[in-house]
Amino acid sequence: MQTQQFSGKFIVLEGTDGSGISTQSALLKRYIENKHGKKVLLAKEPSEGPIGTLIRQVLTHRVQGIREESLTLMFAADRMDHLQHKIIPALEQGALVICDRYVWSSFAYQGIKIDEQWILETNKYALKPDLTIFVKVRPQVSMERIRQNRFQIDVFEQEVILKEVMANYIKIKEAWGSQGENILELDGEDTVENIADRISKKVDSLLINK
């Protein structure tokens, strides 16, 4: 991934479906705005752009016949489009960007069937985050939460698949952590309040030491 310096900070939350990262992203946005008075962009992958919209249709079976290789490229293309049109402009203006899923998700999900080196190559121009927050939840707990809270379940939301996804997340966390990536790993089965408190303290440190 590419390293660039901006006046803003880029924070990514990663975890399986049902890990609670969307909730934590929203809580972090409110915390930063209230405590630090900073402008915050809350982003999400797939994005709301044209490529991201198509990806959502594939994941919910509304579009059929897309092979895994093509879907991997679509995620990478959506990521670059999102960076160029939303994330980087916000960082240049000094905003803090919180992204619900990013490059790790491609390794975790598409990595079940696609070679990891190929995923790395398709994402080599992606922007490196200032902080990646990894919320770890057991697959059976993830599925229980999904069944309780979702009307529609996408193609990756099956326990056997989530076990492979979590194994890939752990693999990429260990590999990139050993290369110096700034990572905060959290127990996603802790209370929402405790998780939010640990995230806010880490982000406080990031903003103070910028």
JSON list of C-alpha atoms in Angstrom, two decimals:
[
{"chain": "A", "resi": 1, "resn": "MET", "atom": "CA", "xyz": [0.00, 0.00, 0.00]},
{"chain": "A", "resi": 2, "resn": "GLN", "atom": "CA", "xyz": [0.97, 3.63, -0.48]},
{"chain": "A", "resi": 3, "resn": "THR", "atom": "CA", "xyz": [2.02, 5.93, 2.37]},
{"chain": "A", "resi": 4, "resn": "GLN", "atom": "CA", "xyz": [1.13, 9.63, 2.07]},
{"chain": "A", "resi": 5, "resn": "GLN", "atom": "CA", "xyz": [1.08, 12.46, 4.58]},
{"chain": "A", "resi": 6, "resn": "PHE", "atom": "CA", "xyz": [-2.13, 14.41, 5.10]},
{"chain": "A", "resi": 7, "resn": "SER", "atom": "CA", "xyz": [-3.29, 16.89, 7.71]},
{"chain": "A", "resi": 8, "resn": "GLY", "atom": "CA", "xyz": [-6.16, 14.48, 8.48]},
{"chain": "A", "resi": 9, "resn": "LYS", "atom": "CA", "xyz": [-6.03, 10.93, 9.83]},
{"chain": "A", "resi": 10, "resn": "PHE", "atom": "CA", "xyz": [-7.29, 7.72, 8.22]},
{"chain": "A", "resi": 11, "resn": "ILE", "atom": "CA", "xyz": [-8.73, 5.10, 10.60]},
{"chain": "A", "resi": 12, "resn": "VAL", "atom": "CA", "xyz": [-10.08, 1.73, 9.45]},
{"chain": "A", "resi": 13, "resn": "LEU", "atom": "CA", "xyz": [-12.25, -0.74, 11.36]},
{"chain": "A", "resi": 14, "resn": "GLU", "atom": "CA", "xyz": [-12.11, -4.39, 10.31]},
{"chain": "A", "resi": 15, "resn": "GLY", "atom": "CA", "xyz": [-13.93, -7.53, 11.42]},
{"chain": "A", "resi": 16, "resn": "THR", "atom": "CA", "xyz": [-16.33, -10.21, 10.25]},
{"chain": "A", "resi": 17, "resn": "ASP", "atom": "CA", "xyz": [-20.00, -9.53, 9.63]},
{"chain": "A", "resi": 18, "resn": "GLY", "atom": "CA", "xyz": [-21.67, -9.33, 13.03]},
{"chain": "A", "resi": 19, "resn": "SER", "atom": "CA", "xyz": [-18.55, -7.99, 14.76]},
{"chain": "A", "resi": 20, "resn": "GLY", "atom": "CA", "xyz": [-20.14, -4.64, 15.57]},
{"chain": "A", "resi": 21, "resn": "ILE", "atom": "CA", "xyz": [-17.74, -2.45, 13.59]},
{"chain": "A", "resi": 22, "resn": "SER", "atom": "CA", "xyz": [-20.55, -0.35, 12.09]},
{"chain": "A", "resi": 23, "resn": "THR", "atom": "CA", "xyz": [-21.78, 0.49, 15.60]},
{"chain": "A", "resi": 24, "resn": "GLN", "atom": "CA", "xyz": [-18.24, 1.30, 16.76]},
{"chain": "A", "resi": 25, "resn": "SER", "atom": "CA", "xyz": [-17.60, 3.46, 13.68]},
{"chain": "A", "resi": 26, "resn": "ALA", "atom": "CA", "xyz": [-20.66, 5.58, 14.47]},
{"chain": "A", "resi": 27, "resn": "LEU", "atom": "CA", "xyz": [-19.73, 5.86, 18.16]},
{"chain": "A", "resi": 28, "resn": "LEU", "atom": "CA", "xyz": [-16.17, 6.89, 17.28]},
{"chain": "A", "resi": 29, "resn": "LYS", "atom": "CA", "xyz": [-17.41, 9.58, 14.89]},
{"chain": "A", "resi": 30, "resn": "ARG", "atom": "CA", "xyz": [-19.57, 11.11, 17.60]},
{"chain": "A", "resi": 31, "resn": "TYR", "atom": "CA", "xyz": [-16.74, 10.89, 20.15]},
{"chain": "A", "resi": 32, "resn": "ILE", "atom": "CA", "xyz": [-14.20, 12.65, 17.93]},
{"chain": "A", "resi": 33, "resn": "GLU", "atom": "CA", "xyz": [-16.64, 15.40, 16.96]},
{"chain": "A", "resi": 34, "resn": "ASN", "atom": "CA", "xyz": [-17.61, 16.03, 20.59]},
{"chain": "A", "resi": 35, "resn": "LYS", "atom": "CA", "xyz": [-14.18, 15.77, 22.24]},
{"chain": "A", "resi": 36, "resn": "HIS", "atom": "CA", "xyz": [-11.79, 16.96, 19.55]},
{"chain": "A", "resi": 37, "resn": "GLY", "atom": "CA", "xyz": [-14.09, 19.20, 17.52]},
{"chain": "A", "resi": 38, "resn": "LYS", "atom": "CA", "xyz": [-12.77, 17.71, 14.30]},
{"chain": "A", "resi": 39, "resn": "LYS", "atom": "CA", "xyz": [-14.66, 17.17, 11.08]},
{"chain": "A", "resi": 40, "resn": "VAL", "atom": "CA", "xyz": [-15.23, 13.44, 10.54]},
{"chain": "A", "resi": 41, "resn": "LEU", "atom": "CA", "xyz": [-16.08, 11.54, 7.36]},
{"chain": "A", "resi": 42, "resn": "LEU", "atom": "CA", "xyz": [-17.74, 8.19, 8.05]},
{"chain": "A", "resi": 43, "resn": "ALA", "atom": "CA", "xyz": [-17.03, 5.92, 5.07]},
{"chain": "A", "resi": 44, "resn": "LYS", "atom": "CA", "xyz": [-17.96, 2.32, 4.32]},
{"chain": "A", "resi": 45, "resn": "GLU", "atom": "CA", "xyz": [-17.01, -0.43, 1.87]},
{"chain": "A", "resi": 46, "resn": "PRO", "atom": "CA", "xyz": [-18.54, -1.26, -0.49]},
{"chain": "A", "resi": 47, "resn": "SER", "atom": "CA", "xyz": [-19.02, 2.46, -1.07]},
{"chain": "A", "resi": 48, "resn": "GLU", "atom": "CA", "xyz": [-22.18, 4.26, -2.17]},
{"chain": "A", "resi": 49, "resn": "GLY", "atom": "CA", "xyz": [-20.54, 4.93, -5.56]},
{"chain": "A", "resi": 50, "resn": "PRO", "atom": "CA", "xyz": [-21.50, 3.21, -8.82]},
{"chain": "A", "resi": 51, "resn": "ILE", "atom": "CA", "xyz": [-19.09, 0.29, -8.42]},
{"chain": "A", "resi": 52, "resn": "GLY", "atom": "CA", "xyz": [-19.95, -0.18, -4.76]},
{"chain": "A", "resi": 53, "resn": "THR", "atom": "CA", "xyz": [-23.66, -0.21, -5.58]},
{"chain": "A", "resi": 54, "resn": "LEU", "atom": "CA", "xyz": [-23.09, -3.02, -8.09]},
{"chain": "A", "resi": 55, "resn": "ILE", "atom": "CA", "xyz": [-21.06, -4.98, -5.53]},
{"chain": "A", "resi": 56, "resn": "ARG", "atom": "CA", "xyz": [-23.94, -4.78, -3.04]},
{"chain": "A", "resi": 57, "resn": "GLN", "atom": "CA", "xyz": [-26.27, -6.17, -5.68]},
{"chain": "A", "resi": 58, "resn": "VAL", "atom": "CA", "xyz": [-23.89, -9.09, -6.25]},
{"chain": "A", "resi": 59, "resn": "LEU", "atom": "CA", "xyz": [-23.59, -9.83, -2.51]},
{"chain": "A", "resi": 60, "resn": "THR", "atom": "CA", "xyz": [-27.37, -9.88, -2.07]},
{"chain": "A", "resi": 61, "resn": "HIS", "atom": "CA", "xyz": [-27.91, -12.07, -5.16]},
{"chain": "A", "resi": 62, "resn": "ARG", "atom": "CA", "xyz": [-29.69, -9.34, -7.15]},
{"chain": "A", "resi": 63, "resn": "VAL", "atom": "CA", "xyz": [-26.95, -9.64, -9.79]},
{"chain": "A", "resi": 64, "resn": "GLN", "atom": "CA", "xyz": [-25.88, -13.14, -10.78]},
{"chain": "A", "resi": 65, "resn": "GLY", "atom": "CA", "xyz": [-22.95, -14.69, -12.65]},
{"chain": "A", "resi": 66, "resn": "ILE", "atom": "CA", "xyz": [-20.06, -12.58, -11.30]},
{"chain": "A", "resi": 67, "resn": "ARG", "atom": "CA", "xyz": [-16.98, -14.76, -10.72]},
{"chain": "A", "resi": 68, "resn": "GLU", "atom": "CA", "xyz": [-14.78, -14.34, -7.64]},
{"chain": "A", "resi": 69, "resn": "GLU", "atom": "CA", "xyz": [-11.89, -12.92, -9.71]},
{"chain": "A", "resi": 70, "resn": "SER", "atom": "CA", "xyz": [-14.17, -10.25, -11.14]},
{"chain": "A", "resi": 71, "resn": "LEU", "atom": "CA", "xyz": [-15.62, -9.45, -7.71]},
{"chain": "A", "resi": 72, "resn": "THR", "atom": "CA", "xyz": [-12.11, -9.01, -6.30]},
{"chain": "A", "resi": 73, "resn": "LEU", "atom": "CA", "xyz": [-11.29, -6.52, -9.05]},
{"chain": "A", "resi": 74, "resn": "MET", "atom": "CA", "xyz": [-14.59, -4.73, -8.44]},
{"chain": "A", "resi": 75, "resn": "PHE", "atom": "CA", "xyz": [-13.73, -4.29, -4.76]},
{"chain": "A", "resi": 76, "resn": "ALA", "atom": "CA", "xyz": [-10.28, -2.90, -5.66]},
{"chain": "A", "resi": 77, "resn": "ALA", "atom": "CA", "xyz": [-11.80, -0.54, -8.24]},
{"chain": "A", "resi": 78, "resn": "ASP", "atom": "CA", "xyz": [-14.46, 0.64, -5.79]},
{"chain": "A", "resi": 79, "resn": "ARG", "atom": "CA", "xyz": [-11.75, 1.23, -3.18]},
{"chain": "A", "resi": 80, "resn": "MET", "atom": "CA", "xyz": [-9.69, 3.43, -5.52]},
{"chain": "A", "resi": 81, "resn": "ASP", "atom": "CA", "xyz": [-12.77, 5.34, -6.66]},
{"chain": "A", "resi": 82, "resn": "HIS", "atom": "CA", "xyz": [-13.75, 5.88, -3.03]},
{"chain": "A", "resi": 83, "resn": "LEU", "atom": "CA", "xyz": [-10.24, 7.06, -2.14]},
{"chain": "A", "resi": 84, "resn": "GLN", "atom": "CA", "xyz": [-9.99, 9.48, -5.04]},
{"chain": "A", "resi": 85, "resn": "HIS", "atom": "CA", "xyz": [-13.43, 11.04, -4.72]},
{"chain": "A", "resi": 86, "resn": "LYS", "atom": "CA", "xyz": [-14.18, 10.95, -0.98]},
{"chain": "A", "resi": 87, "resn": "ILE", "atom": "CA", "xyz": [-11.42, 9.82, 1.37]},
{"chain": "A", "resi": 88, "resn": "ILE", "atom": "CA", "xyz": [-8.31, 11.64, 0.10]},
{"chain": "A", "resi": 89, "resn": "PRO", "atom": "CA", "xyz": [-10.13, 14.98, -0.46]},
{"chain": "A", "resi": 90, "resn": "ALA", "atom": "CA", "xyz": [-11.39, 14.79, 3.14]},
{"chain": "A", "resi": 91, "resn": "LEU", "atom": "CA", "xyz": [-7.89, 13.98, 4.47]},
{"chain": "A", "resi": 92, "resn": "GLU", "atom": "CA", "xyz": [-6.42, 16.88, 2.50]},
{"chain": "A", "resi": 93, "resn": "GLN", "atom": "CA", "xyz": [-8.90, 19.19, 4.23]},
{"chain": "A", "resi": 94, "resn": "GLY", "atom": "CA", "xyz": [-7.79, 17.95, 7.66]},
{"chain": "A", "resi": 95, "resn": "ALA", "atom": "CA", "xyz": [-10.77, 15.72, 8.39]},
{"chain": "A", "resi": 96, "resn": "LEU", "atom": "CA", "xyz": [-10.54, 12.43, 10.21]},
{"chain": "A", "resi": 97, "resn": "VAL", "atom": "CA", "xyz": [-11.82, 9.58, 8.05]},
{"chain": "A", "resi": 98, "resn": "ILE", "atom": "CA", "xyz": [-13.31, 6.46, 9.65]},
{"chain": "A", "resi": 99, "resn": "CYS", "atom": "CA", "xyz": [-13.74, 3.62, 7.16]},
{"chain": "A", "resi": 100, "resn": "ASP", "atom": "CA", "xyz": [-15.92, 0.60, 7.94]},
{"chain": "A", "resi": 101, "resn": "ARG", "atom": "CA", "xyz": [-13.90, -2.11, 6.10]},
{"chain": "A", "resi": 102, "resn": "TYR", "atom": "CA", "xyz": [-10.94, -1.65, 3.78]},
{"chain": "A", "resi": 103, "resn": "VAL", "atom": "CA", "xyz": [-8.10, -3.72, 2.26]},
{"chain": "A", "resi": 104, "resn": "TRP", "atom": "CA", "xyz": [-8.04, -6.35, 5.02]},
{"chain": "A", "resi": 105, "resn": "SER", "atom": "CA", "xyz": [-11.59, -7.32, 4.05]},
{"chain": "A", "resi": 106, "resn": "SER", "atom": "CA", "xyz": [-10.45, -8.26, 0.56]},
{"chain": "A", "resi": 107, "resn": "PHE", "atom": "CA", "xyz": [-7.83, -10.60, 2.01]},
{"chain": "A", "resi": 108, "resn": "ALA", "atom": "CA", "xyz": [-10.30, -12.01, 4.52]},
{"chain": "A", "resi": 109, "resn": "TYR", "atom": "CA", "xyz": [-13.25, -12.59, 2.19]},
{"chain": "A", "resi": 110, "resn": "GLN", "atom": "CA", "xyz": [-11.91, -12.86, -1.37]},
{"chain": "A", "resi": 111, "resn": "GLY", "atom": "CA", "xyz": [-8.83, -14.61, 0.03]},
{"chain": "A", "resi": 112, "resn": "ILE", "atom": "CA", "xyz": [-10.94, -17.72, 0.59]},
{"chain": "A", "resi": 113, "resn": "LYS", "atom": "CA", "xyz": [-10.76, -18.45, -3.14]},
{"chain": "A", "resi": 114, "resn": "ILE", "atom": "CA", "xyz": [-8.29, -15.94, -4.59]},
{"chain": "A", "resi": 115, "resn": "ASP", "atom": "CA", "xyz": [-4.49, -16.00, -4.28]},
{"chain": "A", "resi": 116, "resn": "GLU", "atom": "CA", "xyz": [-3.28, -13.57, -1.64]},
{"chain": "A", "resi": 117, "resn": "GLN", "atom": "CA", "xyz": [-0.47, -12.22, -3.83]},
{"chain": "A", "resi": 118, "resn": "TRP", "atom": "CA", "xyz": [-2.96, -11.31, -6.54]},
{"chain": "A", "resi": 119, "resn": "ILE", "atom": "CA", "xyz": [-5.12, -9.43, -4.01]},
{"chain": "A", "resi": 120, "resn": "LEU", "atom": "CA", "xyz": [-2.01, -7.61, -2.80]},
{"chain": "A", "resi": 121, "resn": "GLU", "atom": "CA", "xyz": [-1.14, -6.60, -6.36]},
{"chain": "A", "resi": 122, "resn": "THR", "atom": "CA", "xyz": [-4.63, -5.29, -7.12]},
{"chain": "A", "resi": 123, "resn": "ASN", "atom": "CA", "xyz": [-4.51, -3.14, -3.97]},
{"chain": "A", "resi": 124, "resn": "LYS", "atom": "CA", "xyz": [-0.92, -1.90, -4.18]},
{"chain": "A", "resi": 125, "resn": "TYR", "atom": "CA", "xyz": [-2.01, 1.70, -4.80]},
{"chain": "A", "resi": 126, "resn": "ALA", "atom": "CA", "xyz": [-4.45, 1.80, -1.88]},
{"chain": "A", "resi": 127, "resn": "LEU", "atom": "CA", "xyz": [-3.67, 4.31, 0.86]},
{"chain": "A", "resi": 128, "resn": "LYS", "atom": "CA", "xyz": [-2.15, 2.90, 4.06]},
{"chain": "A", "resi": 129, "resn": "PRO", "atom": "CA", "xyz": [-4.29, 3.72, 7.13]},
{"chain": "A", "resi": 130, "resn": "ASP", "atom": "CA", "xyz": [-2.88, 5.56, 10.13]},
{"chain": "A", "resi": 131, "resn": "LEU", "atom": "CA", "xyz": [-4.64, 3.03, 12.36]},
{"chain": "A", "resi": 132, "resn": "THR", "atom": "CA", "xyz": [-6.41, -0.28, 11.75]},
{"chain": "A", "resi": 133, "resn": "ILE", "atom": "CA", "xyz": [-8.81, -1.45, 14.47]},
{"chain": "A", "resi": 134, "resn": "PHE", "atom": "CA", "xyz": [-9.49, -5.20, 14.30]},
{"chain": "A", "resi": 135, "resn": "VAL", "atom": "CA", "xyz": [-12.57, -6.37, 16.22]},
{"chain": "A", "resi": 136, "resn": "LYS", "atom": "CA", "xyz": [-12.36, -10.13, 16.72]},
{"chain": "A", "resi": 137, "resn": "VAL", "atom": "CA", "xyz": [-15.52, -12.21, 17.25]},
{"chain": "A", "resi": 138, "resn": "ARG", "atom": "CA", "xyz": [-16.01, -15.98, 17.14]},
{"chain": "A", "resi": 139, "resn": "PRO", "atom": "CA", "xyz": [-17.84, -17.08, 13.96]},
{"chain": "A", "resi": 140, "resn": "GLN", "atom": "CA", "xyz": [-20.72, -18.67, 15.88]},
{"chain": "A", "resi": 141, "resn": "VAL", "atom": "CA", "xyz": [-21.28, -15.41, 17.77]},
{"chain": "A", "resi": 142, "resn": "SER", "atom": "CA", "xyz": [-21.16, -13.46, 14.51]},
{"chain": "A", "resi": 143, "resn": "MET", "atom": "CA", "xyz": [-23.84, -15.70, 12.98]},
{"chain": "A", "resi": 144, "resn": "GLU", "atom": "CA", "xyz": [-26.07, -15.42, 16.03]},
{"chain": "A", "resi": 145, "resn": "ARG", "atom": "CA", "xyz": [-25.90, -11.62, 15.82]},
{"chain": "A", "resi": 146, "resn": "ILE", "atom": "CA", "xyz": [-26.55, -11.65, 12.06]},
{"chain": "A", "resi": 147, "resn": "ARG", "atom": "CA", "xyz": [-29.65, -13.81, 12.43]},
{"chain": "A", "resi": 148, "resn": "GLN", "atom": "CA", "xyz": [-31.01, -11.53, 15.15]},
{"chain": "A", "resi": 149, "resn": "ASN", "atom": "CA", "xyz": [-30.41, -8.26, 13.31]},
{"chain": "A", "resi": 150, "resn": "ARG", "atom": "CA", "xyz": [-30.60, -8.87, 9.56]},
{"chain": "A", "resi": 151, "resn": "PHE", "atom": "CA", "xyz": [-33.60, -9.26, 7.30]},
{"chain": "A", "resi": 152, "resn": "GLN", "atom": "CA", "xyz": [-31.37, -10.17, 4.35]},
{"chain": "A", "resi": 153, "resn": "ILE", "atom": "CA", "xyz": [-28.21, -12.29, 4.61]},
{"chain": "A", "resi": 154, "resn": "ASP", "atom": "CA", "xyz": [-25.48, -11.95, 1.97]},
{"chain": "A", "resi": 155, "resn": "VAL", "atom": "CA", "xyz": [-23.36, -14.63, 0.31]},
{"chain": "A", "resi": 156, "resn": "PHE", "atom": "CA", "xyz": [-20.56, -14.52, 2.90]},
{"chain": "A", "resi": 157, "resn": "GLU", "atom": "CA", "xyz": [-22.80, -14.72, 5.97]},
{"chain": "A", "resi": 158, "resn": "GLN", "atom": "CA", "xyz": [-22.57, -18.45, 6.72]},
{"chain": "A", "resi": 159, "resn": "GLU", "atom": "CA", "xyz": [-20.74, -19.87, 9.73]},
{"chain": "A", "resi": 160, "resn": "VAL", "atom": "CA", "xyz": [-18.49, -22.20, 7.72]},
{"chain": "A", "resi": 161, "resn": "ILE", "atom": "CA", "xyz": [-17.43, -19.25, 5.55]},
{"chain": "A", "resi": 162, "resn": "LEU", "atom": "CA", "xyz": [-16.98, -16.92, 8.52]},
{"chain": "A", "resi": 163, "resn": "LYS", "atom": "CA", "xyz": [-14.54, -19.44, 10.06]},
{"chain": "A", "resi": 164, "resn": "GLU", "atom": "CA", "xyz": [-12.36, -19.15, 6.96]},
{"chain": "A", "resi": 165, "resn": "VAL", "atom": "CA", "xyz": [-12.78, -15.38, 6.95]},
{"chain": "A", "resi": 166, "resn": "MET", "atom": "CA", "xyz": [-11.63, -15.12, 10.56]},
{"chain": "A", "resi": 167, "resn": "ALA", "atom": "CA", "xyz": [-8.61, -17.34, 9.86]},
{"chain": "A", "resi": 168, "resn": "ASN", "atom": "CA", "xyz": [-7.66, -15.00, 7.01]},
{"chain": "A", "resi": 169, "resn": "TYR", "atom": "CA", "xyz": [-8.13, -11.93, 9.21]},
{"chain": "A", "resi": 170, "resn": "ILE", "atom": "CA", "xyz": [-5.78, -13.39, 11.83]},
{"chain": "A", "resi": 171, "resn": "LYS", "atom": "CA", "xyz": [-3.24, -14.27, 9.16]},
{"chain": "A", "resi": 172, "resn": "ILE", "atom": "CA", "xyz": [-3.19, -10.77, 7.67]},
{"chain": "A", "resi": 173, "resn": "LYS", "atom": "CA", "xyz": [-3.15, -9.14, 11.11]},
{"chain": "A", "resi": 174, "resn": "GLU", "atom": "CA", "xyz": [-0.06, -11.12, 12.11]},
{"chain": "A", "resi": 175, "resn": "ALA", "atom": "CA", "xyz": [1.69, -10.54, 8.77]},
{"chain": "A", "resi": 176, "resn": "TRP", "atom": "CA", "xyz": [1.06, -6.80, 8.58]},
{"chain": "A", "resi": 177, "resn": "GLY", "atom": "CA", "xyz": [1.54, -6.28, 12.29]},
{"chain": "A", "resi": 178, "resn": "SER", "atom": "CA", "xyz": [5.04, -7.74, 11.95]},
{"chain": "A", "resi": 179, "resn": "GLN", "atom": "CA", "xyz": [5.70, -5.15, 9.23]},
{"chain": "A", "resi": 180, "resn": "GLY", "atom": "CA", "xyz": [4.90, -2.27, 11.57]},
{"chain": "A", "resi": 181, "resn": "GLU", "atom": "CA", "xyz": [1.28, -1.48, 10.70]},
{"chain": "A", "resi": 182, "resn": "ASN", "atom": "CA", "xyz": [-0.45, 0.37, 13.54]},
{"chain": "A", "resi": 183, "resn": "ILE", "atom": "CA", "xyz": [-3.07, -2.15, 14.74]},
{"chain": "A", "resi": 184, "resn": "LEU", "atom": "CA", "xyz": [-5.43, -2.25, 17.72]},
{"chain": "A", "resi": 185, "resn": "GLU", "atom": "CA", "xyz": [-6.97, -5.70, 18.26]},
{"chain": "A", "resi": 186, "resn": "LEU", "atom": "CA", "xyz": [-10.11, -5.90, 20.40]},
{"chain": "A", "resi": 187, "resn": "ASP", "atom": "CA", "xyz": [-12.37, -8.61, 21.78]},
{"chain": "A", "resi": 188, "resn": "GLY", "atom": "CA", "xyz": [-15.63, -7.98, 19.96]},
{"chain": "A", "resi": 189, "resn": "GLU", "atom": "CA", "xyz": [-17.53, -10.04, 22.53]},
{"chain": "A", "resi": 190, "resn": "ASP", "atom": "CA", "xyz": [-16.82, -7.45, 25.22]},
{"chain": "A", "resi": 191, "resn": "THR", "atom": "CA", "xyz": [-19.49, -4.82, 25.92]},
{"chain": "A", "resi": 192, "resn": "VAL", "atom": "CA", "xyz": [-20.12, -2.10, 23.35]},
{"chain": "A", "resi": 193, "resn": "GLU", "atom": "CA", "xyz": [-19.11, 0.48, 25.96]},
{"chain": "A", "resi": 194, "resn": "ASN", "atom": "CA", "xyz": [-15.78, -1.18, 26.82]},
{"chain": "A", "resi": 195, "resn": "ILE", "atom": "CA", "xyz": [-14.85, -1.58, 23.16]},
{"chain": "A", "resi": 196, "resn": "ALA", "atom": "CA", "xyz": [-15.72, 2.05, 22.44]},
{"chain": "A", "resi": 197, "resn": "ASP", "atom": "CA", "xyz": [-13.65, 3.19, 25.44]},
{"chain": "A", "resi": 198, "resn": "ARG", "atom": "CA", "xyz": [-10.54, 1.33, 24.25]},
{"chain": "A", "resi": 199, "resn": "ILE", "atom": "CA", "xyz": [-10.95, 2.68, 20.73]},
{"chain": "A", "resi": 200, "resn": "SER", "atom": "CA", "xyz": [-11.39, 6.25, 21.94]},
{"chain": "A", "resi": 201, "resn": "LYS", "atom": "CA", "xyz": [-8.24, 6.05, 24.09]},
{"chain": "A", "resi": 202, "resn": "LYS", "atom": "CA", "xyz": [-6.21, 4.73, 21.15]},
{"chain": "A", "resi": 203, "resn": "VAL", "atom": "CA", "xyz": [-7.53, 7.47, 18.87]},
{"chain": "A", "resi": 204, "resn": "ASP", "atom": "CA", "xyz": [-6.82, 10.12, 21.52]},
{"chain": "A", "resi": 205, "resn": "SER", "atom": "CA", "xyz": [-3.20, 8.94, 21.50]},
{"chain": "A", "resi": 206, "resn": "LEU", "atom": "CA", "xyz": [-3.09, 9.01, 17.69]},
{"chain": "A", "resi": 207, "resn": "LEU", "atom": "CA", "xyz": [-4.38, 12.58, 17.53]},
{"chain": "A", "resi": 208, "resn": "ILE", "atom": "CA", "xyz": [-2.20, 13.87, 20.37]},
{"chain": "A", "resi": 209, "resn": "ASN", "atom": "CA", "xyz": [0.98, 12.38, 18.88]},
{"chain": "A", "resi": 210, "resn": "LYS", "atom": "CA", "xyz": [0.31, 13.41, 15.27]}
]
